[in-house]
Coordinates of N, CA and C in Angstrom, one line a residue:
X20 N 59.0 60.6 89.7 CA 58.9 61.9 90.4 C 60.3 62.3 91.0
X21 N 61.0 61.3 91.6 CA 62.3 61.6 92.2 C 63.3 62.0 91.1
X22 N 63.2 61.4 89.9 CA 64.1 61.7 88.8 C 63.9 63.2 88.4
X23 N 62.6 63.6 88.3 CA 62.3 65.0 88.0 C 62.9 66.0 89.0
X24 N 62.7 65.6 90.3 CA 63.2 66.4 91.4 C 64.8 66.5 91.3
X25 N 65.4 65.4 91.0 CA 66.9 65.5 90.9 C 67.3 66.3 89.7
X26 N 66.6 66.2 88.6 CA 66.9 67.0 87.4 C 66.8 68.5 87.8
X27 N 65.7 68.9 88.4 CA 65.5 70.3 88.8 C 66.6 70.8 89.8
X28 N 67.0 69.9 90.7 CA 68.0 70.3 91.6 C 69.3 70.5 90.9
X29 N 69.7 69.6 90.0 CA 70.9 69.7 89.2 C 70.8 71.0 88.3
X30 N 69.7 71.3 87.7 CA 69.5 72.5 86.9 C 69.7 73.7 87.8
X31 N 69.1 73.7 89.0 CA 69.2 74.9 89.9 C 70.7 75.1 90.3
X32 N 71.4 74.0 90.6 CA 72.8 74.1 91.0 C 73.7 74.6 89.9
X33 N 73.4 74.1 88.7 CA 74.1 74.6 87.5 C 73.9 76.1 87.3
X34 N 72.6 76.5 87.5 CA 72.3 78.0 87.3 C 73.0 78.8 88.4
X35 N 73.0 78.3 89.6 CA 73.6 79.0 90.7 C 75.1 79.1 90.4
X36 N 75.7 78.0 90.0 CA 77.1 78.0 89.6 C 77.5 78.9 88.5
X37 N 76.6 79.0 87.5 CA 76.9 79.9 86.4 C 76.8 81.4 86.9
X38 N 75.8 81.7 87.7 CA 75.6 83.0 88.2 C 76.9 83.4 89.1
X39 N 77.3 82.5 90.0 CA 78.5 82.8 90.8 C 79.7 83.0 90.0
X40 N 79.9 82.2 88.9 CA 81.0 82.3 88.1 C 81.0 83.6 87.3
X41 N 79.8 84.0 86.8 CA 79.7 85.3 86.1 C 80.0 86.4 87.0
X42 N 79.5 86.4 88.2 CA 79.7 87.5 89.2 C 81.2 87.6 89.6
X43 N 81.8 86.4 89.8 CA 83.2 86.5 90.1 C 84.0 87.0 88.9
X44 N 83.7 86.7 87.7 CA 84.3 87.2 86.5 C 84.1 88.7 86.4
X45 N 82.9 89.1 86.7 CA 82.6 90.6 86.6 C 83.5 91.3 87.7
X46 N 83.5 90.8 88.9 CA 84.3 91.4 89.9 C 85.8 91.4 89.5
X47 N 86.3 90.4 88.9 CA 87.7 90.4 88.4 C 87.9 91.4 87.4
X48 N 87.0 91.6 86.5 CA 87.1 92.6 85.4 C 87.1 94.0 86.0
X49 N 86.3 94.2 87.1 CA 86.3 95.5 87.7 C 87.6 95.8 88.4
X50 N 88.2 94.8 89.0 CA 89.5 95.0 89.7 C 90.6 95.3 88.7
X51 N 90.5 94.6 87.5 CA 91.4 94.9 86.4 C 91.3 96.3 85.9
X52 N 90.0 96.8 85.8 CA 89.7 98.1 85.4 C 90.3 99.1 86.4
X53 N 90.2 98.8 87.7 CA 90.7 99.7 88.7 C 92.2 99.8 88.6
X54 N 92.9 98.7 88.3 CA 94.3 98.7 88.2 C 94.7 99.5 87.0
X55 N 94.0 99.4 85.9 CA 94.3 100.2 84.7 C 94.0 101.7 84.9
X56 N 92.9 102.0 85.6 CA 92.6 103.4 85.8 C 93.6 104.0 86.8
X57 N 94.1 103.2 87.8 CA 95.1 103.7 88.7 C 96.4 104.0 88.0
X58 N 96.8 103.1 87.1 CA 98.0 103.3 86.3 C 97.9 104.6 85.5
X59 N 96.7 104.8 84.9 CA 96.5 106.0 84.1 C 96.5 107.3 84.9
X60 N 95.9 107.2 86.1 CA 95.9 108.3 87.1 C 97.4 108.6 87.5
X61 N 98.1 107.6 87.8 CA 99.5 107.8 88.2 C 100.3 108.4 87.1
X62 N 100.1 108.0 85.9 CA 100.8 108.6 84.7 C 100.4 110.1 84.6
X63 N 99.1 110.4 84.7 CA 98.7 111.8 84.6 C 99.3 112.7 85.7
X64 N 99.3 112.1 86.9 CA 99.9 112.9 88.1 C 101.4 113.1 87.9
X65 N 102.1 112.0 87.4 CA 103.5 112.2 87.2 C 103.8 113.2 86.0
X66 N 102.9 113.1 85.0 CA 103.1 114.1 83.9 C 102.9 115.5 84.4
X67 N 101.9 115.7 85.2 CA 101.6 117.1 85.7 C 102.8 117.6 86.6
X68 N 103.3 116.7 87.5 CA 104.4 117.1 88.3 C 105.7 117.3 87.5
X69 N 105.9 116.5 86.4 CA 107.1 116.7 85.6 C 107.0 118.0 84.8
X70 N 105.9 118.3 84.2 CA 105.7 119.5 83.5 C 105.9 120.7 84.4
X71 N 105.3 120.6 85.6 CA 105.5 121.7 86.6 C 106.9 121.9 86.9
X72 N 107.7 120.8 87.2 CA 109.1 121.0 87.5 C 109.9 121.6 86.3
X73 N 109.5 121.1 85.1 CA 110.2 121.7 83.9 C 110.0 123.2 83.9
X74 N 108.7 123.6 84.1 CA 108.4 125.0 84.0 C 109.1 125.8 85.1
X75 N 109.1 125.2 86.3 CA 109.8 125.9 87.4 C 111.2 126.1 87.2
X76 N 111.9 125.2 86.6 CA 113.3 125.3 86.4 C 113.7 125.9 85.1
X77 N 112.7 126.3 84.2 CA 113.1 126.9 82.9 C 113.5 128.4 83.0
X78 N 113.2 129.0 84.1 CA 113.6 130.4 84.2 C 112.5 131.4 83.7
X79 N 111.3 130.8 83.3 CA 110.2 131.6 82.8 C 109.5 132.3 83.9
X80 N 109.4 131.7 85.1 CA 108.7 132.3 86.2 C 109.6 133.1 87.1
X81 N 109.0 133.9 87.9 CA 109.8 134.6 88.9 C 110.4 133.6 89.9
X82 N 111.5 134.0 90.6 CA 112.1 133.0 91.5 C 111.2 132.4 92.6
X83 N 110.4 133.3 93.2 CA 109.5 132.8 94.3 C 108.5 131.7 93.8
X84 N 107.9 132.0 92.6 CA 106.9 131.1 92.0 C 107.6 129.8 91.6
X85 N 108.8 129.9 91.1 CA 109.6 128.8 90.7 C 109.9 127.8 91.9
X86 N 110.3 128.4 93.0 CA 110.6 127.6 94.2 C 109.3 126.9 94.7
X87 N 108.2 127.7 94.8 CA 107.0 127.1 95.3 C 106.6 125.9 94.4
X88 N 106.6 126.1 93.1 CA 106.2 125.0 92.2 C 107.1 123.9 92.2
X89 N 108.4 124.2 92.2 CA 109.4 123.1 92.2 C 109.3 122.2 93.4
X90 N 109.2 122.8 94.6 CA 109.1 122.1 95.8 C 107.8 121.3 95.9
X91 N 106.7 121.8 95.5 CA 105.4 121.1 95.5 C 105.5 119.9 94.5
X92 N 106.0 120.1 93.3 CA 106.1 119.1 92.3 C 107.1 118.0 92.8
X93 N 108.2 118.4 93.3 CA 109.1 117.4 93.8 C 108.5 116.6 95.0
X94 N 107.8 117.2 95.9 CA 107.1 116.5 97.0 C 106.1 115.5 96.4
X95 N 105.4 115.9 95.4 CA 104.4 115.0 94.8 C 105.0 113.8 94.1
X96 N 106.1 114.1 93.5 CA 106.8 112.9 92.8 C 107.5 112.0 93.8
X97 N 107.9 112.5 94.9 CA 108.7 111.7 95.9 C 107.8 111.1 97.0
X98 N 106.5 111.5 97.0 CA 105.6 111.1 98.1 C 105.4 109.6 98.2
X99 N 105.4 109.1 99.4 CA 105.1 107.7 99.7 C 103.6 107.5 99.4
X100 N 103.1 106.3 99.2 CA 101.8 106.0 98.8 C 100.7 106.6 99.8
X101 N 101.0 106.5 101.1 CA 100.1 106.9 102.1 C 100.0 108.5 102.2
X102 N 101.0 109.2 101.6 CA 101.0 110.6 101.6 C 100.8 111.2 100.3
X103 N 100.5 110.4 99.3 CA 100.4 110.9 97.9 C 99.3 111.8 97.7
X104 N 98.1 111.5 98.3 CA 96.9 112.4 98.1 C 97.2 113.8 98.6
X105 N 97.8 113.9 99.8 CA 98.1 115.2 100.4 C 99.1 115.9 99.5
X106 N 100.2 115.3 99.1 CA 101.2 115.9 98.2 C 100.6 116.4 96.9
X107 N 99.8 115.6 96.3 CA 99.1 116.0 95.0 C 98.2 117.2 95.3
X108 N 97.5 117.2 96.4 CA 96.6 118.3 96.7 C 97.4 119.6 96.9
X109 N 98.6 119.5 97.5 CA 99.4 120.6 97.8 C 100.0 121.2 96.4
X110 N 100.3 120.2 95.5 CA 100.7 120.7 94.2 C 99.6 121.4 93.5
X111 N 98.4 121.0 93.6 CA 97.2 121.7 93.0 C 97.1 123.1 93.6
X112 N 97.2 123.2 94.9 CA 97.1 124.5 95.6 C 98.3 125.4 95.1
X113 N 99.5 124.9 94.9 CA 100.6 125.7 94.5 C 100.3 126.2 93.0
X114 N 99.8 125.3 92.2 CA 99.5 125.7 90.8 C 98.4 126.8 90.8
X115 N 97.4 126.7 91.7 CA 96.4 127.7 91.8 C 97.0 129.0 92.3
X116 N 97.9 128.9 93.2 CA 98.5 130.1 93.8 C 99.3 130.9 92.7
X117 N 100.1 130.1 92.0 CA 101.0 130.8 91.0 C 100.2 131.2 89.7
X118 N 99.3 130.3 89.3 CA 98.5 130.6 88.0 C 97.1 131.0 88.3
X119 N 96.8 131.7 89.4 CA 95.5 132.1 89.7 C 95.0 133.2 88.8
X120 N 95.9 134.0 88.3 CA 95.5 135.2 87.5 C 95.9 134.9 86.0
X121 N 95.1 135.2 85.1 CA 95.4 135.0 83.7 C 96.7 135.8 83.3
X122 N 97.0 136.9 84.0 CA 98.1 137.7 83.6 C 99.4 136.9 83.8
X123 N 99.5 136.0 84.8 CA 100.7 135.2 85.0 C 100.9 134.2 83.8
X124 N 99.8 133.6 83.4 CA 99.8 132.7 82.2 C 100.3 133.5 81.0
X125 N 99.7 134.6 80.8 CA 100.1 135.5 79.6 C 101.6 135.8 79.7
X126 N 102.1 136.1 80.9 CA 103.5 136.4 81.1 C 104.4 135.2 80.7
X127 N 103.9 134.0 81.0 CA 104.7 132.8 80.7 C 104.7 132.6 79.2
X128 N 103.5 132.9 78.5 CA 103.4 132.7 77.1 C 104.3 133.7 76.3
X129 N 104.6 134.8 76.9 CA 105.3 135.8 76.1 C 106.8 135.5 76.1
X130 N 107.3 134.7 77.0 CA 108.7 134.3 77.0 C 108.9 133.2 75.9
X131 N 110.1 133.2 75.3 CA 110.4 132.2 74.3 C 110.2 130.8 74.9
X132 N 109.4 129.9 74.2 CA 109.1 128.6 74.7 C 108.0 128.6 75.7
X133 N 107.6 129.7 76.2 CA 106.5 129.7 77.2 C 105.2 129.3 76.7
X134 N 104.9 129.5 75.4 CA 103.6 129.1 74.9 C 103.4 127.6 74.9
X135 N 104.5 126.9 74.5 CA 104.4 125.4 74.6 C 104.3 124.9 76.0
X136 N 105.1 125.6 76.9 CA 105.1 125.1 78.3 C 103.7 125.4 79.0
X137 N 103.1 126.5 78.7 CA 101.8 126.8 79.2 C 100.7 125.9 78.7
X138 N 100.8 125.6 77.4 CA 99.9 124.6 76.8 C 100.0 123.2 77.3
X139 N 101.2 122.8 77.5 CA 101.5 121.5 78.0 C 101.0 121.4 79.5
X140 N 101.3 122.4 80.3 CA 100.8 122.4 81.7 C 99.3 122.4 81.7
X141 N 98.7 123.2 80.9 CA 97.2 123.3 80.9 C 96.6 121.9 80.6
X142 N 97.2 121.3 79.6 CA 96.7 119.9 79.2 C 96.9 118.9 80.4
X143 N 98.0 119.0 81.0 CA 98.3 118.1 82.1 C 97.3 118.4 83.3
X144 N 97.1 119.6 83.6 CA 96.2 120.0 84.7 C 94.8 119.6 84.4
X145 N 94.3 119.6 83.1 CA 93.0 119.2 82.8 C 92.8 117.7 82.8
X146 N 93.8 117.0 82.6 CA 93.7 115.5 82.5 C 93.6 114.8 83.8
X147 N 94.2 115.5 84.8 CA 94.2 114.8 86.2 C 92.8 114.6 86.7
X148 N 91.9 115.6 86.7 CA 90.6 115.3 87.2 C 89.8 114.3 86.5
X149 N 90.0 114.2 85.2 CA 89.4 113.1 84.4 C 89.9 111.8 84.8
X150 N 91.2 111.6 84.9 CA 91.8 110.3 85.3 C 91.3 109.9 86.7
X151 N 91.3 110.9 87.6 CA 90.9 110.6 88.9 C 89.4 110.2 89.0
X152 N 88.6 110.8 88.2 CA 87.2 110.5 88.1 C 87.0 109.1 87.5
X153 N 87.7 108.7 86.5 CA 87.6 107.3 86.0 C 88.0 106.3 87.0
X154 N 89.1 106.6 87.7 CA 89.5 105.7 88.8 C 88.5 105.5 89.9
X155 N 88.0 106.7 90.3 CA 87.0 106.6 91.4 C 85.7 106.0 91.0
X156 N 85.3 106.2 89.8 CA 84.1 105.5 89.3 C 84.3 104.0 89.2
X157 N 85.5 103.5 88.8 CA 85.8 102.1 88.9 C 85.7 101.5 90.3
X158 N 86.3 102.3 91.2 CA 86.3 101.9 92.6 C 84.9 101.8 93.1
X159 N 84.1 102.8 92.8 CA 82.7 102.8 93.3 C 81.9 101.6 92.8
X160 N 82.1 101.2 91.5 CA 81.4 100.1 90.9 C 81.9 98.8 91.6
X161 N 83.2 98.7 91.9 CA 83.7 97.4 92.5 C 83.2 97.4 94.0
X162 N 83.2 98.5 94.6 CA 82.7 98.5 96.0 C 81.2 98.1 96.1
X163 N 80.4 98.6 95.1 CA 79.0 98.3 95.1 C 78.8 96.8 94.9
X164 N 79.6 96.2 94.0 CA 79.4 94.7 93.8 C 79.9 94.0 95.0
X165 N 81.0 94.4 95.6 CA 81.5 93.7 96.7 C 80.6 93.7 98.0
X166 N 79.7 94.7 98.0 CA 78.8 94.8 99.1 C 77.6 93.8 99.0
X167 N 77.4 93.3 97.8 CA 76.3 92.3 97.7 C 76.5 91.1 98.6
X168 N 75.4 90.7 99.1 CA 75.4 89.6 100.1 C 76.1 88.3 99.5
X169 N 75.7 88.0 98.2 CA 76.2 86.8 97.5 C 77.7 86.8 97.4
X170 N 78.3 88.0 97.1 CA 79.7 88.1 96.9 C 80.4 87.9 98.3
X171 N 79.9 88.5 99.3 CA 80.5 88.3 100.6 C 80.3 86.8 101.1
X172 N 79.1 86.2 100.9 CA 78.9 84.9 101.4 C 79.8 83.9 100.8
X173 N 79.9 84.0 99.5 CA 80.8 83.0 98.8 C 82.2 83.5 98.6
X174 N 82.5 84.6 99.2 CA 83.9 85.1 99.1 C 84.4 85.2 97.7
X175 N 83.6 85.8 96.8 CA 84.0 85.9 95.4 C 85.1 86.8 95.1
X176 N 85.3 87.8 96.0 CA 86.4 88.7 95.8 C 87.8 88.1 96.1
X177 N 87.8 86.9 96.7 CA 89.1 86.3 97.0 C 89.9 87.1 98.0
X178 N 91.2 87.2 97.7 CA 92.1 88.0 98.6 C 92.4 89.4 98.0
X179 N 91.6 89.8 97.1 CA 91.9 91.2 96.5 C 91.6 92.2 97.6
X180 N 92.5 93.2 97.7 CA 92.2 94.2 98.7 C 91.0 95.1 98.4
X181 N 90.4 95.6 99.4 CA 89.2 96.4 99.2 C 89.7 97.7 98.4
X182 N 89.0 98.0 97.3 CA 89.5 99.2 96.5 C 89.3 100.5 97.2
X183 N 90.2 101.4 97.1 CA 90.2 102.7 97.8 C 90.2 103.8 96.7
X184 N 89.3 104.7 96.9 CA 89.3 105.9 96.0 C 90.5 106.8 96.3
X185 N 90.9 107.5 95.2 CA 92.0 108.5 95.3 C 91.3 109.9 95.5
X186 N 91.4 110.4 96.7 CA 90.8 111.7 97.1 C 91.8 112.7 97.2
X187 N 91.7 113.7 96.4 CA 92.6 114.8 96.4 C 92.0 116.1 95.9
X188 N 92.6 117.2 96.1 CA 92.1 118.5 95.6 C 92.7 118.6 94.2
X189 N 91.9 118.5 93.2 CA 92.4 118.6 91.8 C 91.8 119.7 91.0
X190 N 91.3 120.7 91.7 CA 90.7 121.9 91.0 C 91.9 122.6 90.3
X191 N 91.7 122.8 89.0 CA 92.8 123.5 88.3 C 92.7 125.0 88.5
X192 N 93.8 125.7 88.2 CA 93.8 127.1 88.2 C 92.9 127.6 87.1
X193 N 92.1 128.6 87.4 CA 91.1 129.1 86.4 C 91.8 129.5 85.1
X194 N 93.0 130.1 85.2 CA 93.7 130.6 84.0 C 94.1 129.4 83.2
X195 N 94.4 128.2 83.8 CA 94.8 127.1 83.0 C 93.7 126.1 82.6
X196 N 92.6 126.2 83.3 CA 91.5 125.3 83.1 C 90.7 125.6 81.8
X197 N 90.6 126.9 81.5 CA 89.9 127.2 80.3 C 90.6 126.9 79.1
X198 N 89.9 126.2 78.2 CA 90.5 125.9 76.9 C 90.5 127.1 76.0
X199 N 91.5 127.2 75.2 CA 91.5 128.3 74.2 C 90.3 128.2 73.3
X200 N 89.7 129.3 73.1 CA 88.6 129.4 72.1 C 87.2 129.0 72.7
X201 N 87.2 128.7 74.0 CA 85.9 128.4 74.6 C 85.5 129.4 75.6

């Protein structure tokens, strides 16, 4: 009877160890996914700011719009990590202010090279909310797993920092958000 009890205890300990190892691996994969999603988000934000700066300096826009867009894009590219969300939100607001009317987008498209610039900006503006959504979904999944009692009790997260969502105003200008033909 004692041998049977010992066997059951060993089996239970092995099962618990496998479960904890699987959970720690899952948490590690979630943290890796957060890192990859954050890199993709940073790339999309940088692309949006770069395209905006190119358009602002191309001479296609009127001087006031060029200055507004250039300063907002420059601030977004140069922002420290703790101010990044605010700077990116301000860039979104500047884009909405300049490209709020379809007539402005049409005026840009009429200038030589404007069609390509408008298309590239529209693509960049549309990709930012998707990248942010992927990042925040990954953060949400990792937070949910880190809240489990088992993860906290056995400290399965290790020394990984608690994941933070990237919250910003990423609503695109109506004139740039609509895809051609839809």
